[in-house]
Amino acid sequence: MEADRTQDGQEPMEDIQLPRDVLLSVICRAAAGPRAACVAATVSPAFRAAADSDTVWSRFLPAELAPLVIPTPPPRSKKELFLRLSGAHALLEGGLMSAWLDRETGAMCYMIAARAMGIIWGDTPDYWRWIPREDSR
């Protein structure tokens, strides 16, 4: 029996067989964010299957996710969509705006180009000067 003990001297846990719906419910209630869902996926193969499901990952995608933001080719799962949108900016409005998801919270983030903004006296050289930069889009 000594060989069955873990390094810390505890009895090893047997793989618990719970219905998938129960695991989904537990993960959806306990996973406060994407990181928690990824941690839950490390528990066991059953938890991984539940934690990688579209049910869990749709909770981390904003409801107002615009169809323009969805990358091509379309992702195979909600988790893949989340990871792609949090890993790279999606260009919108002809490149004058970009959007991405915050990896920690799942919140939509936007970056607007200065030329897309209505800057007061932006076309008046006395008040504003556009300086072109080669390393800028």
PDB file of C-alpha atoms in Angstrom:
ATOM      1  CA  MET A   1       0.000   0.000   0.000  1.00  0.00           C
ATOM      2  CA  GLU A   2       2.955   2.317   0.555  1.00  0.00           C
ATOM      3  CA  ALA A   3       3.487   2.552  -3.226  1.00  0.00           C
ATOM      4  CA  ASP A   4      -0.060   3.876  -3.645  1.00  0.00           C
ATOM      5  CA  ARG A   5       0.649   7.026  -1.620  1.00  0.00           C
ATOM      6  CA  THR A   6       1.485  10.384  -3.206  1.00  0.00           C
ATOM      7  CA  GLN A   7       4.680  12.321  -2.416  1.00  0.00           C
ATOM      8  CA  ASP A   8       3.040  14.121   0.503  1.00  0.00           C
ATOM      9  CA  GLY A   9       1.902  10.810   2.039  1.00  0.00           C
ATOM     10  CA  GLN A  10      -1.779  11.192   1.125  1.00  0.00           C
ATOM     11  CA  GLU A  11      -3.912   8.517  -0.455  1.00  0.00           C
ATOM     12  CA  PRO A  12      -4.354   9.251  -4.192  1.00  0.00           C
ATOM     13  CA  MET A  13      -7.809  10.429  -5.221  1.00  0.00           C
ATOM     14  CA  GLU A  14      -9.694   8.202  -7.549  1.00  0.00           C
ATOM     15  CA  ASP A  15     -11.082   9.711 -10.719  1.00  0.00           C
ATOM     16  CA  ILE A  16     -14.550  10.913  -9.790  1.00  0.00           C
ATOM     17  CA  GLN A  17     -17.215  10.312 -12.413  1.00  0.00           C
ATOM     18  CA  LEU A  18     -19.731  13.151 -12.355  1.00  0.00           C
ATOM     19  CA  PRO A  19     -22.293  13.915 -15.036  1.00  0.00           C
ATOM     20  CA  ARG A  20     -21.088  16.537 -17.524  1.00  0.00           C
ATOM     21  CA  ASP A  21     -23.992  18.850 -16.624  1.00  0.00           C
ATOM     22  CA  VAL A  22     -22.883  18.852 -12.987  1.00  0.00           C
ATOM     23  CA  LEU A  23     -19.296  19.682 -13.956  1.00  0.00           C
ATOM     24  CA  LEU A  24     -20.506  22.470 -16.251  1.00  0.00           C
ATOM     25  CA  SER A  25     -22.632  23.911 -13.469  1.00  0.00           C
ATOM     26  CA  VAL A  26     -19.737  23.810 -10.991  1.00  0.00           C
ATOM     27  CA  ILE A  27     -17.281  25.404 -13.406  1.00  0.00           C
ATOM     28  CA  CYS A  28     -19.748  28.087 -14.554  1.00  0.00           C
ATOM     29  CA  ARG A  29     -20.429  29.077 -10.945  1.00  0.00           C
ATOM     30  CA  ALA A  30     -16.844  28.838  -9.720  1.00  0.00           C
ATOM     31  CA  ALA A  31     -14.907  30.184 -12.704  1.00  0.00           C
ATOM     32  CA  ALA A  32     -14.798  33.917 -12.165  1.00  0.00           C
ATOM     33  CA  GLY A  33     -12.805  34.394 -15.339  1.00  0.00           C
ATOM     34  CA  PRO A  34     -10.933  32.721 -18.172  1.00  0.00           C
ATOM     35  CA  ARG A  35      -7.919  31.955 -15.984  1.00  0.00           C
ATOM     36  CA  ALA A  36     -10.102  30.062 -13.479  1.00  0.00           C
ATOM     37  CA  ALA A  37     -11.625  27.998 -16.295  1.00  0.00           C
ATOM     38  CA  CYS A  38      -8.135  27.067 -17.500  1.00  0.00           C
ATOM     39  CA  VAL A  39      -7.141  26.069 -13.963  1.00  0.00           C
ATOM     40  CA  ALA A  40     -10.284  23.914 -13.676  1.00  0.00           C
ATOM     41  CA  ALA A  41      -9.280  22.178 -16.903  1.00  0.00           C
ATOM     42  CA  THR A  42      -6.130  20.872 -15.208  1.00  0.00           C
ATOM     43  CA  VAL A  43      -8.047  18.867 -12.582  1.00  0.00           C
ATOM     44  CA  SER A  44      -8.946  15.864 -14.713  1.00  0.00           C
ATOM     45  CA  PRO A  45      -9.907  14.909 -18.269  1.00  0.00           C
ATOM     46  CA  ALA A  46     -13.594  15.215 -17.336  1.00  0.00           C
ATOM     47  CA  PHE A  47     -13.068  18.732 -15.967  1.00  0.00           C
ATOM     48  CA  ARG A  48     -11.050  19.621 -19.081  1.00  0.00           C
ATOM     49  CA  ALA A  49     -13.896  18.553 -21.375  1.00  0.00           C
ATOM     50  CA  ALA A  50     -16.358  20.620 -19.343  1.00  0.00           C
ATOM     51  CA  ALA A  51     -14.045  23.638 -18.944  1.00  0.00           C
ATOM     52  CA  ASP A  52     -13.316  23.748 -22.689  1.00  0.00           C
ATOM     53  CA  SER A  53     -17.010  23.702 -23.619  1.00  0.00           C
ATOM     54  CA  ASP A  54     -18.799  26.533 -25.405  1.00  0.00           C
ATOM     55  CA  THR A  55     -21.162  26.828 -22.423  1.00  0.00           C
ATOM     56  CA  VAL A  56     -18.307  27.958 -20.171  1.00  0.00           C
ATOM     57  CA  TRP A  57     -16.466  30.149 -22.691  1.00  0.00           C
ATOM     58  CA  SER A  58     -19.583  31.951 -23.932  1.00  0.00           C
ATOM     59  CA  ARG A  59     -19.748  33.477 -20.420  1.00  0.00           C
ATOM     60  CA  PHE A  60     -16.421  35.218 -21.046  1.00  0.00           C
ATOM     61  CA  LEU A  61     -17.398  36.723 -24.404  1.00  0.00           C
ATOM     62  CA  PRO A  62     -19.201  40.078 -24.319  1.00  0.00           C
ATOM     63  CA  ALA A  63     -22.844  40.060 -25.390  1.00  0.00           C
ATOM     64  CA  GLU A  64     -22.235  42.995 -27.750  1.00  0.00           C
ATOM     65  CA  LEU A  65     -19.529  41.192 -29.708  1.00  0.00           C
ATOM     66  CA  ALA A  66     -19.855  42.658 -33.186  1.00  0.00           C
ATOM     67  CA  PRO A  67     -19.855  40.315 -36.180  1.00  0.00           C
ATOM     68  CA  LEU A  68     -17.132  42.516 -37.685  1.00  0.00           C
ATOM     69  CA  VAL A  69     -14.768  41.512 -34.877  1.00  0.00           C
ATOM     70  CA  ILE A  70     -15.049  37.764 -35.474  1.00  0.00           C
ATOM     71  CA  PRO A  71     -11.848  36.684 -37.240  1.00  0.00           C
ATOM     72  CA  THR A  72     -11.604  34.654 -40.412  1.00  0.00           C
ATOM     73  CA  PRO A  73     -11.500  31.749 -40.747  1.00  0.00           C
ATOM     74  CA  PRO A  74     -14.229  31.367 -38.138  1.00  0.00           C
ATOM     75  CA  PRO A  75     -13.071  29.703 -34.920  1.00  0.00           C
ATOM     76  CA  ARG A  76     -14.186  26.161 -34.123  1.00  0.00           C
ATOM     77  CA  SER A  77     -15.148  26.941 -30.520  1.00  0.00           C
ATOM     78  CA  LYS A  78     -15.947  29.827 -28.167  1.00  0.00           C
ATOM     79  CA  LYS A  79     -12.652  29.193 -26.377  1.00  0.00           C
ATOM     80  CA  GLU A  80     -10.722  29.523 -29.635  1.00  0.00           C
ATOM     81  CA  LEU A  81     -12.646  32.733 -30.423  1.00  0.00           C
ATOM     82  CA  PHE A  82     -11.765  34.145 -26.994  1.00  0.00           C
ATOM     83  CA  LEU A  83      -8.092  33.221 -27.322  1.00  0.00           C
ATOM     84  CA  ARG A  84      -7.816  34.666 -30.840  1.00  0.00           C
ATOM     85  CA  LEU A  85      -9.541  37.930 -29.895  1.00  0.00           C
ATOM     86  CA  SER A  86      -7.457  38.314 -26.741  1.00  0.00           C
ATOM     87  CA  GLY A  87      -4.233  37.508 -28.566  1.00  0.00           C
ATOM     88  CA  ALA A  88      -4.525  39.904 -31.501  1.00  0.00           C
ATOM     89  CA  HIS A  89      -6.328  43.079 -32.456  1.00  0.00           C
ATOM     90  CA  ALA A  90      -9.149  42.924 -35.002  1.00  0.00           C
ATOM     91  CA  LEU A  91      -8.976  45.914 -37.360  1.00  0.00           C
ATOM     92  CA  LEU A  92     -12.236  47.798 -37.925  1.00  0.00           C
ATOM     93  CA  GLU A  93     -13.360  50.864 -39.858  1.00  0.00           C
ATOM     94  CA  GLY A  94     -10.694  50.517 -42.528  1.00  0.00           C
ATOM     95  CA  GLY A  95      -7.892  50.220 -39.981  1.00  0.00           C
ATOM     96  CA  LEU A  96      -8.857  53.392 -38.081  1.00  0.00           C
ATOM     97  CA  MET A  97     -10.008  51.384 -35.084  1.00  0.00           C
ATOM     98  CA  SER A  98      -9.055  48.062 -33.531  1.00  0.00           C
ATOM     99  CA  ALA A  99     -10.774  45.859 -30.979  1.00  0.00           C
ATOM    100  CA  TRP A 100      -9.642  43.025 -28.747  1.00  0.00           C
ATOM    101  CA  LEU A 101     -10.669  41.208 -25.573  1.00  0.00           C
ATOM    102  CA  ASP A 102      -8.925  41.710 -22.261  1.00  0.00           C
ATOM    103  CA  ARG A 103      -7.475  38.307 -21.363  1.00  0.00           C
ATOM    104  CA  GLU A 104      -8.192  38.638 -17.624  1.00  0.00           C
ATOM    105  CA  THR A 105     -11.743  40.014 -17.650  1.00  0.00           C
ATOM    106  CA  GLY A 106     -13.096  39.337 -21.133  1.00  0.00           C
ATOM    107  CA  ALA A 107     -13.992  43.032 -21.515  1.00  0.00           C
ATOM    108  CA  MET A 108     -14.012  44.570 -25.001  1.00  0.00           C
ATOM    109  CA  CYS A 109     -11.158  47.024 -25.556  1.00  0.00           C
ATOM    110  CA  TYR A 110     -10.992  49.545 -28.375  1.00  0.00           C
ATOM    111  CA  MET A 111      -8.199  51.645 -29.802  1.00  0.00           C
ATOM    112  CA  ILE A 112      -9.143  54.585 -32.012  1.00  0.00           C
ATOM    113  CA  ALA A 113      -6.687  56.243 -34.385  1.00  0.00           C
ATOM    114  CA  ALA A 114      -6.159  59.955 -33.814  1.00  0.00           C
ATOM    115  CA  ARG A 115      -7.321  60.758 -37.357  1.00  0.00           C
ATOM    116  CA  ALA A 116     -10.628  59.011 -36.669  1.00  0.00           C
ATOM    117  CA  MET A 117     -11.339  61.293 -33.721  1.00  0.00           C
ATOM    118  CA  GLY A 118     -12.930  64.716 -33.953  1.00  0.00           C
ATOM    119  CA  ILE A 119     -10.135  66.874 -32.530  1.00  0.00           C
ATOM    120  CA  ILE A 120     -11.055  70.529 -32.091  1.00  0.00           C
ATOM    121  CA  TRP A 121      -9.040  72.656 -34.519  1.00  0.00           C
ATOM    122  CA  GLY A 122      -7.341  69.452 -35.684  1.00  0.00           C
ATOM    123  CA  ASP A 123      -6.946  70.898 -39.177  1.00  0.00           C
ATOM    124  CA  THR A 124      -5.652  74.267 -37.970  1.00  0.00           C
ATOM    125  CA  PRO A 125      -1.808  74.375 -38.058  1.00  0.00           C
ATOM    126  CA  ASP A 126      -1.719  77.015 -35.300  1.00  0.00           C
ATOM    127  CA  TYR A 127      -3.169  74.510 -32.831  1.00  0.00           C
ATOM    128  CA  TRP A 128      -2.424  71.048 -34.147  1.00  0.00           C
ATOM    129  CA  ARG A 129       0.270  69.478 -36.276  1.00  0.00           C
ATOM    130  CA  TRP A 130       0.120  65.940 -37.662  1.00  0.00           C
ATOM    131  CA  ILE A 131       3.556  64.377 -37.563  1.00  0.00           C
ATOM    132  CA  PRO A 132       3.797  61.355 -39.884  1.00  0.00           C
ATOM    133  CA  ARG A 133       5.777  58.448 -38.498  1.00  0.00           C
ATOM    134  CA  GLU A 134       7.066  55.520 -40.502  1.00  0.00           C
ATOM    135  CA  ASP A 135       6.477  53.030 -37.684  1.00  0.00           C
ATOM    136  CA  SER A 136       2.828  54.051 -37.349  1.00  0.00           C
ATOM    137  CA  ARG A 137      -0.100  52.529 -39.206  1.00  0.00           C
TER     138      ARG A 137
END
